[in-house]
mmCIF file of C-alpha atoms and ligand atoms in Angstrom:
data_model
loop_
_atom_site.group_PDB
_atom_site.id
_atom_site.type_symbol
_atom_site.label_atom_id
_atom_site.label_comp_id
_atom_site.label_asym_id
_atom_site.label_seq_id
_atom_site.Cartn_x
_atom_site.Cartn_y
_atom_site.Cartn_z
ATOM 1 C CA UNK A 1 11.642 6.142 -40.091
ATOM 2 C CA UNK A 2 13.245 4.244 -42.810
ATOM 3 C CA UNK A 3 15.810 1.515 -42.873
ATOM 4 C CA UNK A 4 19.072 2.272 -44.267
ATOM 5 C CA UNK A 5 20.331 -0.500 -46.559
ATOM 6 C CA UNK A 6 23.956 -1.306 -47.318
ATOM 7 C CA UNK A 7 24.494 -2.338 -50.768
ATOM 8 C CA UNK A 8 26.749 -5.132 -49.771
ATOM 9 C CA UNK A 9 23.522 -6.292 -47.842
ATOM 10 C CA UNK A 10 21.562 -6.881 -51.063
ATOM 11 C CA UNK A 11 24.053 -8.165 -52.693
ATOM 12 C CA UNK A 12 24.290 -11.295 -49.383
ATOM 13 C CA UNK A 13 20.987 -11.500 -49.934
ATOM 14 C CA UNK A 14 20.934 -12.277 -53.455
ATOM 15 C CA UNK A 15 24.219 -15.328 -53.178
ATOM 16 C CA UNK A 16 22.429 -16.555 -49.728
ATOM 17 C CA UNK A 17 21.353 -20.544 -50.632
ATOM 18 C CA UNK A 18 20.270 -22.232 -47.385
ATOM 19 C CA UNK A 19 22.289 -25.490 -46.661
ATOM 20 C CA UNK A 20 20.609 -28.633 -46.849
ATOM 21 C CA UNK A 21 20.577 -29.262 -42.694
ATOM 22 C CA UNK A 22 19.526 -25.934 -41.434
ATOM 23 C CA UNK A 23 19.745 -27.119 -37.817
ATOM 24 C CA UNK A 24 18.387 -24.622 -35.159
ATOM 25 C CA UNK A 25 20.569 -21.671 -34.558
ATOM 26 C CA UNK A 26 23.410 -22.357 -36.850
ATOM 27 C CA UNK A 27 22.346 -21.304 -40.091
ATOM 28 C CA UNK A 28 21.876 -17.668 -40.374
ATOM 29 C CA UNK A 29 20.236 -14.910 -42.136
ATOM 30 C CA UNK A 30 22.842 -13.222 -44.887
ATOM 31 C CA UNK A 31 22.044 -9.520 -43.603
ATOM 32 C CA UNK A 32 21.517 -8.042 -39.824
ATOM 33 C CA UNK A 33 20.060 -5.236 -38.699
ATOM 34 C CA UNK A 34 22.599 -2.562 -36.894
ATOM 35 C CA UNK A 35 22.077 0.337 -34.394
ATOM 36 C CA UNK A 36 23.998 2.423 -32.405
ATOM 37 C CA UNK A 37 23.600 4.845 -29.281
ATOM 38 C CA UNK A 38 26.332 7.088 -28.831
ATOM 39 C CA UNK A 39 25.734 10.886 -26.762
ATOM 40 C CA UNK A 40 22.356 10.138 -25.496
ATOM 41 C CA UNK A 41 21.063 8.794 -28.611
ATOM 42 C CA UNK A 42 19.802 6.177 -30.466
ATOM 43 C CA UNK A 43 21.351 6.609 -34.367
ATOM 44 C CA UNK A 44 19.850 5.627 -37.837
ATOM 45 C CA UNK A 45 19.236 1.784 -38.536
ATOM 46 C CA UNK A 46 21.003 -0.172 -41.200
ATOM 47 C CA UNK A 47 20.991 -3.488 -42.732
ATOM 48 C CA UNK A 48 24.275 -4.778 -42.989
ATOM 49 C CA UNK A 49 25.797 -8.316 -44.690
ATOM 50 C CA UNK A 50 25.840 -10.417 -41.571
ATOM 51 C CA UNK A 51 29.512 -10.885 -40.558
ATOM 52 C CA UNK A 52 31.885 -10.578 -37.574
ATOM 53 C CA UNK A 53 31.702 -7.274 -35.730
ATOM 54 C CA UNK A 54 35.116 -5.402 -35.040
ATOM 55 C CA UNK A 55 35.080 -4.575 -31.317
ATOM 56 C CA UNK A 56 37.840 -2.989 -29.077
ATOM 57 C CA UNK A 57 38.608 -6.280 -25.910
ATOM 58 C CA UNK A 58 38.027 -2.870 -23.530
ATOM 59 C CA UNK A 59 34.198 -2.830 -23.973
ATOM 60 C CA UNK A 60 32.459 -2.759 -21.168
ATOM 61 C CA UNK A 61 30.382 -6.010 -22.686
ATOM 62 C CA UNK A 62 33.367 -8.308 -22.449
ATOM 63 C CA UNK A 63 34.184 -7.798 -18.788
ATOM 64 C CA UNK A 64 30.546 -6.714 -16.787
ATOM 65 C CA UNK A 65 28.280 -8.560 -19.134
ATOM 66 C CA UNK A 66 25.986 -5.216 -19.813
ATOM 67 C CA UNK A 67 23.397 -6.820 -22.323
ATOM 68 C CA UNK A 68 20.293 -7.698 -23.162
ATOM 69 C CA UNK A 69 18.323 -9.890 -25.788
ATOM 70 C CA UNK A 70 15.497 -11.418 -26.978
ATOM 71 C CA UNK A 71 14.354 -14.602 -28.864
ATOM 72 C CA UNK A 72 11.048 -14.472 -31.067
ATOM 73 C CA UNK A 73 10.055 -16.170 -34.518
ATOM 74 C CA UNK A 74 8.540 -15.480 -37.527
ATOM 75 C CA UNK A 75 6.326 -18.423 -39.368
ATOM 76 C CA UNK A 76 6.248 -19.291 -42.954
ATOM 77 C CA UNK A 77 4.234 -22.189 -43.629
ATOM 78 C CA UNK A 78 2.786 -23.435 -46.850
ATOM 79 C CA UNK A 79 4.000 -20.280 -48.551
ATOM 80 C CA UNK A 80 1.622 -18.418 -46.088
ATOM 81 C CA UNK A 81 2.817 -15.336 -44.214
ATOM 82 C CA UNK A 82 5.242 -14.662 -42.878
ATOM 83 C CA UNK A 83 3.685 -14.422 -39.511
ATOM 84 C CA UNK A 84 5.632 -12.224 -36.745
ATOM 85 C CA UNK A 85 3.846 -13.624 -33.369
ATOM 86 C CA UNK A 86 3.492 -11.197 -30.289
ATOM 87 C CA UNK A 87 6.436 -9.356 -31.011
ATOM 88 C CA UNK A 88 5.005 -6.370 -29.309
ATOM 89 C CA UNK A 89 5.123 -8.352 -26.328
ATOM 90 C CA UNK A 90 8.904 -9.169 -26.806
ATOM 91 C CA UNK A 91 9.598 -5.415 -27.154
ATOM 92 C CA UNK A 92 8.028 -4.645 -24.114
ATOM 93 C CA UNK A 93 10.318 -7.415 -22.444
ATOM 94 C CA UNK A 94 13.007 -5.917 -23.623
ATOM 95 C CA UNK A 95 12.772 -2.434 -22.280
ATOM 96 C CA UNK A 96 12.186 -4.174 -18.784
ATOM 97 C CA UNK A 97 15.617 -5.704 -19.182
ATOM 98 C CA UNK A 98 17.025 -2.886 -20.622
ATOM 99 C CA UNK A 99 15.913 -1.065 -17.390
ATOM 100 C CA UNK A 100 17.343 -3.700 -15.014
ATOM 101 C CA UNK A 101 20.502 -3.775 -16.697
ATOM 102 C CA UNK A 102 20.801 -0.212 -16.722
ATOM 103 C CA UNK A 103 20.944 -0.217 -20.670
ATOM 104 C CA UNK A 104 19.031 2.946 -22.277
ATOM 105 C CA UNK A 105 15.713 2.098 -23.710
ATOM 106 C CA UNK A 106 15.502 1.311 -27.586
ATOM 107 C CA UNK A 107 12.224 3.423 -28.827
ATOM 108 C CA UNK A 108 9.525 1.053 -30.182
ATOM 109 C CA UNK A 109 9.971 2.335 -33.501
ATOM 110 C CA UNK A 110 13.052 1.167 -33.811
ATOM 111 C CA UNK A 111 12.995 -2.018 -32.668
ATOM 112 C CA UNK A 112 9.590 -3.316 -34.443
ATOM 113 C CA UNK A 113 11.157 -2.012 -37.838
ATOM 114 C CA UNK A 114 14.566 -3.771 -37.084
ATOM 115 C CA UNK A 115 12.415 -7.083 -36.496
ATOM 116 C CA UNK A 116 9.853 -6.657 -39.087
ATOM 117 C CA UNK A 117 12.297 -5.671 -41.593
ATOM 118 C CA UNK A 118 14.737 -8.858 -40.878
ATOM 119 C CA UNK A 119 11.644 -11.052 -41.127
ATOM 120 C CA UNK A 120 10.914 -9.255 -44.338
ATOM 121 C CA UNK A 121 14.533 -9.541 -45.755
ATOM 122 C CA UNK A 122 14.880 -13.130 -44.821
ATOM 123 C CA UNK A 123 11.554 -14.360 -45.662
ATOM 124 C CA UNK A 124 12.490 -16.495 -48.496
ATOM 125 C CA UNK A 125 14.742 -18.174 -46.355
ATOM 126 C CA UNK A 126 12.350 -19.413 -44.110
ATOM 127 C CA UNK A 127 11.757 -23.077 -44.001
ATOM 128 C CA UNK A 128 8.524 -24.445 -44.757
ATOM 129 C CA UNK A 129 7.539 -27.526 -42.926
ATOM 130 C CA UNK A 130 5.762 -27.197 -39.572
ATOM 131 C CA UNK A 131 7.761 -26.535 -36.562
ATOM 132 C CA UNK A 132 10.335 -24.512 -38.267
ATOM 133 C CA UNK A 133 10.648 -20.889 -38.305
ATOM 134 C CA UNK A 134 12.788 -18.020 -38.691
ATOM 135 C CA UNK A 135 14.295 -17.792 -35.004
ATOM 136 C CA UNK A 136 15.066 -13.943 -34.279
ATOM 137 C CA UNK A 137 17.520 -12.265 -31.525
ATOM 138 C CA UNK A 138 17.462 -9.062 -30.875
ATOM 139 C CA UNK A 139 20.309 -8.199 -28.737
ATOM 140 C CA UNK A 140 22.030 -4.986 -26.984
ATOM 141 C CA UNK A 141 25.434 -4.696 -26.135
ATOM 142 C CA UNK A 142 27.455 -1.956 -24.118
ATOM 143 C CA UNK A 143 30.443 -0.689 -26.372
ATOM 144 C CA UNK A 144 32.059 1.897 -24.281
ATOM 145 C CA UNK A 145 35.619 1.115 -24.687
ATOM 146 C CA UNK A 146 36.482 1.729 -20.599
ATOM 147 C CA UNK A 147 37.582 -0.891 -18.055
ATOM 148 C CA UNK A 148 35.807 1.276 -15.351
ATOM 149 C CA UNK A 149 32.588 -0.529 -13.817
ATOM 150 C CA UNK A 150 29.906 2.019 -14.515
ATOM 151 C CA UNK A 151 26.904 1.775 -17.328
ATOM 152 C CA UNK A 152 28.247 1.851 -20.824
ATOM 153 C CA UNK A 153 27.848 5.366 -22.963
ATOM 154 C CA UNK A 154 27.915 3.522 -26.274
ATOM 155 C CA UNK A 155 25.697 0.782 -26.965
ATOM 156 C CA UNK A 156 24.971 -1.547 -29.836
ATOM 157 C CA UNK A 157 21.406 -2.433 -30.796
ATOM 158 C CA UNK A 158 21.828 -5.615 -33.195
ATOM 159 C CA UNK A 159 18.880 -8.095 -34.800
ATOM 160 C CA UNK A 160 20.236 -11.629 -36.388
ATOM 161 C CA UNK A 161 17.794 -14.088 -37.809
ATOM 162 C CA UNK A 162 17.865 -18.072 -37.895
ATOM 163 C CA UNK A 163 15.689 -19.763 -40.183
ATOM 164 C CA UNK A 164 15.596 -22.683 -38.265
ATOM 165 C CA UNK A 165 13.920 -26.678 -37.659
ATOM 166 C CA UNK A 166 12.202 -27.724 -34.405
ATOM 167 C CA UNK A 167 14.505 -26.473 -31.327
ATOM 168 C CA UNK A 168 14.296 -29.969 -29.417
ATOM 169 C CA UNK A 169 14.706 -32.915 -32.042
ATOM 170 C CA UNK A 170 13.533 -35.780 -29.680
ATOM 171 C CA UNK A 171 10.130 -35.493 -28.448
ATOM 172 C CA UNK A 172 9.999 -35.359 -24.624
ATOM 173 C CA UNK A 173 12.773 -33.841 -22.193
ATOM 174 C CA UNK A 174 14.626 -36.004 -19.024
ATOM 175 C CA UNK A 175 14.855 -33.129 -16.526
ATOM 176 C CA UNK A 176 17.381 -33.087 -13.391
ATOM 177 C CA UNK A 177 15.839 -31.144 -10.383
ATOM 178 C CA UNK A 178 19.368 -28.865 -9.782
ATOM 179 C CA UNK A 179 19.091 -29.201 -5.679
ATOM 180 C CA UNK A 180 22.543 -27.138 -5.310
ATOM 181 C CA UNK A 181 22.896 -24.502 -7.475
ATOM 182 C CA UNK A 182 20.531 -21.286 -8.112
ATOM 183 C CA UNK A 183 19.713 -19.836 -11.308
ATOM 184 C CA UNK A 184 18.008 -16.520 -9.546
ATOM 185 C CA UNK A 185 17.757 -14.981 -6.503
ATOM 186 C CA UNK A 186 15.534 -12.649 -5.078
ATOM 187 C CA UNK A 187 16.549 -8.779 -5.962
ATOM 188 C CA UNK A 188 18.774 -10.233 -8.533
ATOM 189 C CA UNK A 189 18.514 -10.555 -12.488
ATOM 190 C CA UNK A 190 16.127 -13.542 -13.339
ATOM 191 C CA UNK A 191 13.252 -11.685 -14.344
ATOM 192 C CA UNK A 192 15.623 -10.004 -16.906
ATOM 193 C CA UNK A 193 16.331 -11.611 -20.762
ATOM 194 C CA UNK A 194 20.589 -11.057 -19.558
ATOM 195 C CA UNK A 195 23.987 -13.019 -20.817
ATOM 196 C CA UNK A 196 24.597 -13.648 -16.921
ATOM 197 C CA UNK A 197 21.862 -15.856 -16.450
ATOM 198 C CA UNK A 198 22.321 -17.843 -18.652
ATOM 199 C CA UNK A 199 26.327 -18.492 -17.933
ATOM 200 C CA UNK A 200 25.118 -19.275 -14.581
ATOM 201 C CA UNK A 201 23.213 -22.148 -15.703
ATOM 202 C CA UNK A 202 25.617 -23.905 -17.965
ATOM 203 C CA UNK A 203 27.698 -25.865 -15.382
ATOM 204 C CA UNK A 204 24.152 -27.128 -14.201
ATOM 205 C CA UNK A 205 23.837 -28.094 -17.753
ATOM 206 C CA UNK A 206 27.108 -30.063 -18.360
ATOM 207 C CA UNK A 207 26.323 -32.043 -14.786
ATOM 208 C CA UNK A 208 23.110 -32.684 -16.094
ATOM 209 C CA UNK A 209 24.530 -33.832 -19.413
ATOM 210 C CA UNK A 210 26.588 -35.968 -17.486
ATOM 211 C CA UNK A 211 23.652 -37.783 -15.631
ATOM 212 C CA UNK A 212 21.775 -38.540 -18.514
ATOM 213 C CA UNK A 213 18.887 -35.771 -18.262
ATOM 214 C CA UNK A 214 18.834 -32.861 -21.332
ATOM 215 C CA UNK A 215 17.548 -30.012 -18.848
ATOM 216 C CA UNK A 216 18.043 -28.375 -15.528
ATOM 217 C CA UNK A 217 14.808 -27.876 -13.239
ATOM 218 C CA UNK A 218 15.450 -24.495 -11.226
ATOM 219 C CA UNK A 219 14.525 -24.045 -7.443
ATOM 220 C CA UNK A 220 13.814 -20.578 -5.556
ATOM 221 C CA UNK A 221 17.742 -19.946 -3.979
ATOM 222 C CA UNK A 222 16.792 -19.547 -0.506
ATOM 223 C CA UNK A 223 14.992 -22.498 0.382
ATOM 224 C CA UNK A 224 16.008 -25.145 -2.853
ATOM 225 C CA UNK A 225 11.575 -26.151 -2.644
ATOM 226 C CA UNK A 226 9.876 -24.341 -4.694
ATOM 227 C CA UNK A 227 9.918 -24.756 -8.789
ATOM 228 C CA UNK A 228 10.914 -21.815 -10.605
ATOM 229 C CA UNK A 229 11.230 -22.462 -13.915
ATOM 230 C CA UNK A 230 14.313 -24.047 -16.736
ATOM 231 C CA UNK A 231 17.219 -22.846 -17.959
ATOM 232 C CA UNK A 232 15.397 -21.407 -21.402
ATOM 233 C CA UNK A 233 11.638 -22.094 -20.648
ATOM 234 C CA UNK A 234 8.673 -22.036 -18.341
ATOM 235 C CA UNK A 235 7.588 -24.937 -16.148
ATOM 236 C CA UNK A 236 3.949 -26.445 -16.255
ATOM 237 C CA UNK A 237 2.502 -29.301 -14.988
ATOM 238 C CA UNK A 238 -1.189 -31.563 -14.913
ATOM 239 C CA UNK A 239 -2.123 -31.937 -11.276
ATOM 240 C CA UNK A 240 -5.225 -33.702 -10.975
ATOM 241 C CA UNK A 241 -6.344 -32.417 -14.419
ATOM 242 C CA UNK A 242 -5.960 -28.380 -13.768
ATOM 243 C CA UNK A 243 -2.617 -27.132 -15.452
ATOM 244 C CA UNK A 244 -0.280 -25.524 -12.982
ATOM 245 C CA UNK A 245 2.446 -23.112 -13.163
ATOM 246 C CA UNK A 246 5.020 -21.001 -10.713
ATOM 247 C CA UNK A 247 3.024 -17.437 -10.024
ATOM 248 C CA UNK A 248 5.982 -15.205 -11.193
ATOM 249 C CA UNK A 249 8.527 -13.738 -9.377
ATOM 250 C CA UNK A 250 11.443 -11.323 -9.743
ATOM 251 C CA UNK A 251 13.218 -15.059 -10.108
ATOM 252 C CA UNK A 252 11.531 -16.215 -13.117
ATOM 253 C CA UNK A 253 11.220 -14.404 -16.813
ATOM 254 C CA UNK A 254 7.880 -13.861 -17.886
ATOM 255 C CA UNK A 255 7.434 -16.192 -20.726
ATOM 256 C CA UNK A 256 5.639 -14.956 -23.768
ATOM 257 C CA UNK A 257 5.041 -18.490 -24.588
ATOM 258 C CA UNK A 258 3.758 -19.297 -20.562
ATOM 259 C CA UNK A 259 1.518 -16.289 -21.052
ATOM 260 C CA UNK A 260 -0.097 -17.191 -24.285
ATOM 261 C CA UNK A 261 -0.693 -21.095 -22.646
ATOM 262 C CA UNK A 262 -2.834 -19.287 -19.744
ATOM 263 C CA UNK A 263 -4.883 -17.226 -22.027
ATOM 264 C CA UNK A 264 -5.456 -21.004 -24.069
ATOM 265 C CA UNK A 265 -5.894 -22.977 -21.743
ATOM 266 C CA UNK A 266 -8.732 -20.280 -20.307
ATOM 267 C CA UNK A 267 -10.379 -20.224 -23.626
ATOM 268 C CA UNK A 268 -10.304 -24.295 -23.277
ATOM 269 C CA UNK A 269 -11.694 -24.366 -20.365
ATOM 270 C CA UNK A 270 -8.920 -26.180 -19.085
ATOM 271 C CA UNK A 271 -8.768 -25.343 -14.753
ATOM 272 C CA UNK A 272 -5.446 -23.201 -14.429
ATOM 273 C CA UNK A 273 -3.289 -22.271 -11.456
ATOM 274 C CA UNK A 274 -1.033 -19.902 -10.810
ATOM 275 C CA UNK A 275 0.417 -20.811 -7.513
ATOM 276 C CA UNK A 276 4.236 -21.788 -5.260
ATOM 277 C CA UNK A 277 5.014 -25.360 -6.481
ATOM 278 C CA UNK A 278 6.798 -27.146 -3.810
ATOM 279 C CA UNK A 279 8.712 -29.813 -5.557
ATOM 280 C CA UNK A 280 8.626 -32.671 -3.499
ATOM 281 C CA UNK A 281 4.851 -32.219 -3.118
ATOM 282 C CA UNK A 282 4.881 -32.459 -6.785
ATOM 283 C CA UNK A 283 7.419 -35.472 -6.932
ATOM 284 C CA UNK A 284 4.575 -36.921 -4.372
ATOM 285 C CA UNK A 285 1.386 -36.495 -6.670
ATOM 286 C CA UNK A 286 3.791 -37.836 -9.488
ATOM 287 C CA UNK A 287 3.908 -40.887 -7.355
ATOM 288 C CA UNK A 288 0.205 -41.397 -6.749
ATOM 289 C CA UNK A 289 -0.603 -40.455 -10.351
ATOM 290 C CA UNK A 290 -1.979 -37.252 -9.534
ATOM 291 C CA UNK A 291 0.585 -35.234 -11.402
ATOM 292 C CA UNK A 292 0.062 -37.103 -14.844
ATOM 293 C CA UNK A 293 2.053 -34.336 -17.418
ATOM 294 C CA UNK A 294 4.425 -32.040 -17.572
ATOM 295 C CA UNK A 295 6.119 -29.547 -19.590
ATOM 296 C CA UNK A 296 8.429 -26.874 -20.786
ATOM 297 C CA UNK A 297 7.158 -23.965 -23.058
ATOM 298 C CA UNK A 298 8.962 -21.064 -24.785
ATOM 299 C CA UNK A 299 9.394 -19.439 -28.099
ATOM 300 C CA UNK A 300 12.005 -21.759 -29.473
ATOM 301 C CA UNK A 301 10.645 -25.196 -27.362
ATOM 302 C CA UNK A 302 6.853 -24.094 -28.149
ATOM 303 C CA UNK A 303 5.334 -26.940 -25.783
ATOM 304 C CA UNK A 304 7.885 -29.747 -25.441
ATOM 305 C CA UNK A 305 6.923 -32.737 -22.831
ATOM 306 C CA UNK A 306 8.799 -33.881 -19.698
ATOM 307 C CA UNK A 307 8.664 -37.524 -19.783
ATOM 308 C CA UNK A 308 10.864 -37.917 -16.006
ATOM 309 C CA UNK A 309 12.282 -36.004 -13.662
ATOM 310 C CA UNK A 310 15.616 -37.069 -11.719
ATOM 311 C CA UNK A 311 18.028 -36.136 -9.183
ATOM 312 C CA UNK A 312 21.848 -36.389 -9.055
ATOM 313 C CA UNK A 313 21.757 -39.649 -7.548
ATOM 314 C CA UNK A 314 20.247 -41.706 -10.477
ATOM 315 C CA UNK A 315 16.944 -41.770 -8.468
ATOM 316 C CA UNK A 316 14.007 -40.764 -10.929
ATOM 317 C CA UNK A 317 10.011 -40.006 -11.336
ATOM 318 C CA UNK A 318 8.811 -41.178 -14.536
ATOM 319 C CA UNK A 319 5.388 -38.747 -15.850
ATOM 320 C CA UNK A 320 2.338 -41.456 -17.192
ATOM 321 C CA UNK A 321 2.009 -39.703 -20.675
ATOM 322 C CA UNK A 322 5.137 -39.135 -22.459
ATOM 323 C CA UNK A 323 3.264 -36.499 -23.993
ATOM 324 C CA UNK A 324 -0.300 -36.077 -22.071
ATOM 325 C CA UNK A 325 -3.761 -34.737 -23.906
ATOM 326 C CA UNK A 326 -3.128 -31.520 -22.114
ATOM 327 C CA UNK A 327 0.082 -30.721 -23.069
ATOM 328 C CA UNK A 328 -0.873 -32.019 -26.952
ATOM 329 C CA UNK A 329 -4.091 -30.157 -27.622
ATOM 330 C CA UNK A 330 -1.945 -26.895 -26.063
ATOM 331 C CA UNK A 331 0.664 -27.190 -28.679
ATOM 332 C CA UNK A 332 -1.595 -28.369 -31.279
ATOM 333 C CA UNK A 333 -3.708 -24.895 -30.735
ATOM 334 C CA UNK A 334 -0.224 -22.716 -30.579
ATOM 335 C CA UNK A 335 1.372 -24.184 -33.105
ATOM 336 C CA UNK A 336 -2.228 -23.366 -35.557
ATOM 337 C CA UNK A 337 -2.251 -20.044 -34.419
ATOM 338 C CA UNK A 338 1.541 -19.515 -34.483
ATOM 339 C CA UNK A 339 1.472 -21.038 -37.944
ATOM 340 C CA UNK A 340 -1.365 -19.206 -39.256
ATOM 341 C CA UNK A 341 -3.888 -22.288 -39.716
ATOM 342 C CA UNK A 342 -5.741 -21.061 -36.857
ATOM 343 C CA UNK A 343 -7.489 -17.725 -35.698
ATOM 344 C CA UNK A 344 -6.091 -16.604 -32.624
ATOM 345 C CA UNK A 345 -6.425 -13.731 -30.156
ATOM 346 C CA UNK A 346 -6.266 -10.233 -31.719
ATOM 347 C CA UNK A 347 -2.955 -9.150 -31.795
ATOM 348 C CA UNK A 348 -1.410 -12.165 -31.826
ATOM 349 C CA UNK A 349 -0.008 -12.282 -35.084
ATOM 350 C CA UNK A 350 1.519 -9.543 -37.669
ATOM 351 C CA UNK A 351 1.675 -10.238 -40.910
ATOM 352 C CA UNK A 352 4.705 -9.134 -43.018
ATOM 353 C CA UNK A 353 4.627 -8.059 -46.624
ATOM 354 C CA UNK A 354 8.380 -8.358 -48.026
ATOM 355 C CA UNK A 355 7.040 -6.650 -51.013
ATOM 356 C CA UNK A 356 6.552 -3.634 -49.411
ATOM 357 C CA UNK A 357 10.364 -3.178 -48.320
HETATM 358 C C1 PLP B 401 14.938 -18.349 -18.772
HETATM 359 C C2 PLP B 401 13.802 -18.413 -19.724
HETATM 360 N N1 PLP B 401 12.572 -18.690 -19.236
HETATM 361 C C3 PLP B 401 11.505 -18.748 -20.043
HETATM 362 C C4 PLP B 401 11.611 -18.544 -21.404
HETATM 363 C C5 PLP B 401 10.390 -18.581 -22.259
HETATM 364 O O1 PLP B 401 10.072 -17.282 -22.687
HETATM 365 P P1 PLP B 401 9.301 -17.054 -24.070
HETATM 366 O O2 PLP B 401 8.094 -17.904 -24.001
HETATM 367 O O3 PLP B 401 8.989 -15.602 -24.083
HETATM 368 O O4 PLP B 401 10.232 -17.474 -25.138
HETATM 369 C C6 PLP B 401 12.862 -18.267 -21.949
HETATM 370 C C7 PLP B 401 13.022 -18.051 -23.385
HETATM 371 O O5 PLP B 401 12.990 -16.964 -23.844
HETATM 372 C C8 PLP B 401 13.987 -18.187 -21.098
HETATM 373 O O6 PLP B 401 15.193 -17.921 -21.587
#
């Protein structure tokens, strides 16, 4: 399977300077990768000029919020690479969504030579200092054009590219413990990379914005006690000096990132548990110095520390290491492999040629 290439695209690709701030998000790749399913079928995949897409206000997208995505990045560092890391993973993620949401599934072909080739495309647009990346989002949308509620027949399968900085440009996170609203529920969508819940987290955000803290703090729905995870990343914490996370639920998206930390912090030798994290228990050993680091993790955050915790009231729990020897030598060993200065697991990391597209 080949990619088809629009001449415009090469053209974008050959005026494309990168601005002088590149931000993280907001400057994007020149080209995008386009796919559509129409009859039962996925089509052929091009690379277009990026640009606005030209879409009738009746698809189903707009009004039941049928789509999926993903986030992932590719590393360039000291001209090295650049280095696609466990993108098979992210495909596999993406099916599972695609599945919840009923959305058909994209074959694997397609999607790993969408990716690949973007990375490929855009690689001499990715910056070069550590930290930064080319951020990549794949993305499905349903394009029926049909106000009835019933799965989309026409879907698009798009991948944009970022070359980005760091994600979180201050170095530890104030997080408010949301005691009101719920992100997930059991039986419902959390487990799933979806639009939906995501919009469901943003007034959480602006309240939290409000107070002074940069991040929600998600609790299970039914009881409002046990930590599930942020809005965009995984939750860990240092409890007495063994690393602890939320065992995962239906509620809480399986982090690429969370995963790679537990196969780390195994080949560390750091203690690791899996296990329901009631949060007042864990406000508690905070107290008594028990709880001494936390953290969120995820592609775009990588490892970022939580220096306190706080609650709508003002009334907050301050962590002793703004950024704990845990949480550091975690990142520091992600960050090599993710980078390339470091040998990691096998399979971890793809290299892409762009000479040989
Ligand atoms: C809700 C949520 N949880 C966790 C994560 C971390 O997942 P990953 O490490 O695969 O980026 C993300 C980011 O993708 C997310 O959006």
């Amino acid at each position: 399977m080949s990619i088809k290439i629009h001449p415009d695209a090469i053209t974008a690709l050959r005026t494309f300077s990168l601005p002088e701030k590149i931000g993280f998000g907001s400057t994007i790749s020149p080209v995008m990768m386009d796919c559509e399913y129409k009859d039962g079928n996925w089509g052929e995949l091009e690379m277009v000029p990026y640009g606005p897409l030209t879409l009738s206000p009746t698809c189903k997208v707009f009004h039941y919020a049928q789509e999926i995505f993903e986030g992932l990045k590719a590393y360039r560092i000291n001209n090295k690479g650049p280095f696609l890391f466990r993108h098979i993973e992210n495909f596999k993620r993406f099916n599972q969504s695609a599945t919840r949401m009923a959305i058909p599934e994209l074959p694997e072909e397609i999607f790993m030579k969408a990716v690949e080739g973007i990375t490929a495309y855009s690689a001499d647009f990715i910056p070069g200092e550590s930290g930064s990346s080319l951020y990549i989002r794949p993305f499905i949308i349903a394009t029926e054009e049909n106000l009835g509620i019933k799965p989309s027949a026409k879907y698009r399968f798009m991948v944009i590219a970022s070359p980005s900085a760091s994600y979180f440009s201050s170095g530890s996170l104030k997080v408010l413990i949301e005691r009101h609203n719920a992100r997930a529920f059991t039986g419902g969508t959390g487990a799933a990379k979806t639009g939906g819940n995501y919009a469901a987290s943003l007034s959480s955000s602006v309240k939290a914005a409000k107070l002074g803290y940069m991040n929600t703090l998600w609790l299970d729905a039914e009881n409002s006690k046990y930590i599930e995870e942020m809005s965009g990343m995984n939750f860990f914490a240092v409890v007495n000096g063994a690393l602890v996370t939320p065992k995962l639920t239906d509620t809480i998206l399986a982090g690429i990132t969370r995963n790679s930390i537990i196969t780390l912090a195994k080949n560390l030798n750091i203690p690791l548990k899996e296990e329901t994290i009631n949060i007042d228990s864990l406000i508690e050993s905070i107290k008594l110095g028990e709880c001494s680091e936390a953290f969120a993790c995820g592609t775009a955050a990588i490892i970022t520390p939580i220096e306190l915790f706080g609650e709508d009231d003002g009334t907050t729990y301050k962590l002793k290491h703004p950024i704990g020897p845990i949480s550091k030598s975690l990142k520091e060993n992600l960050l090599a492999i993710q980078e390339g200065r470091m040998e990691g697991p096998e399979g971890w990391i793809k290299t892409i040629n762009p000479a040989t597209y």
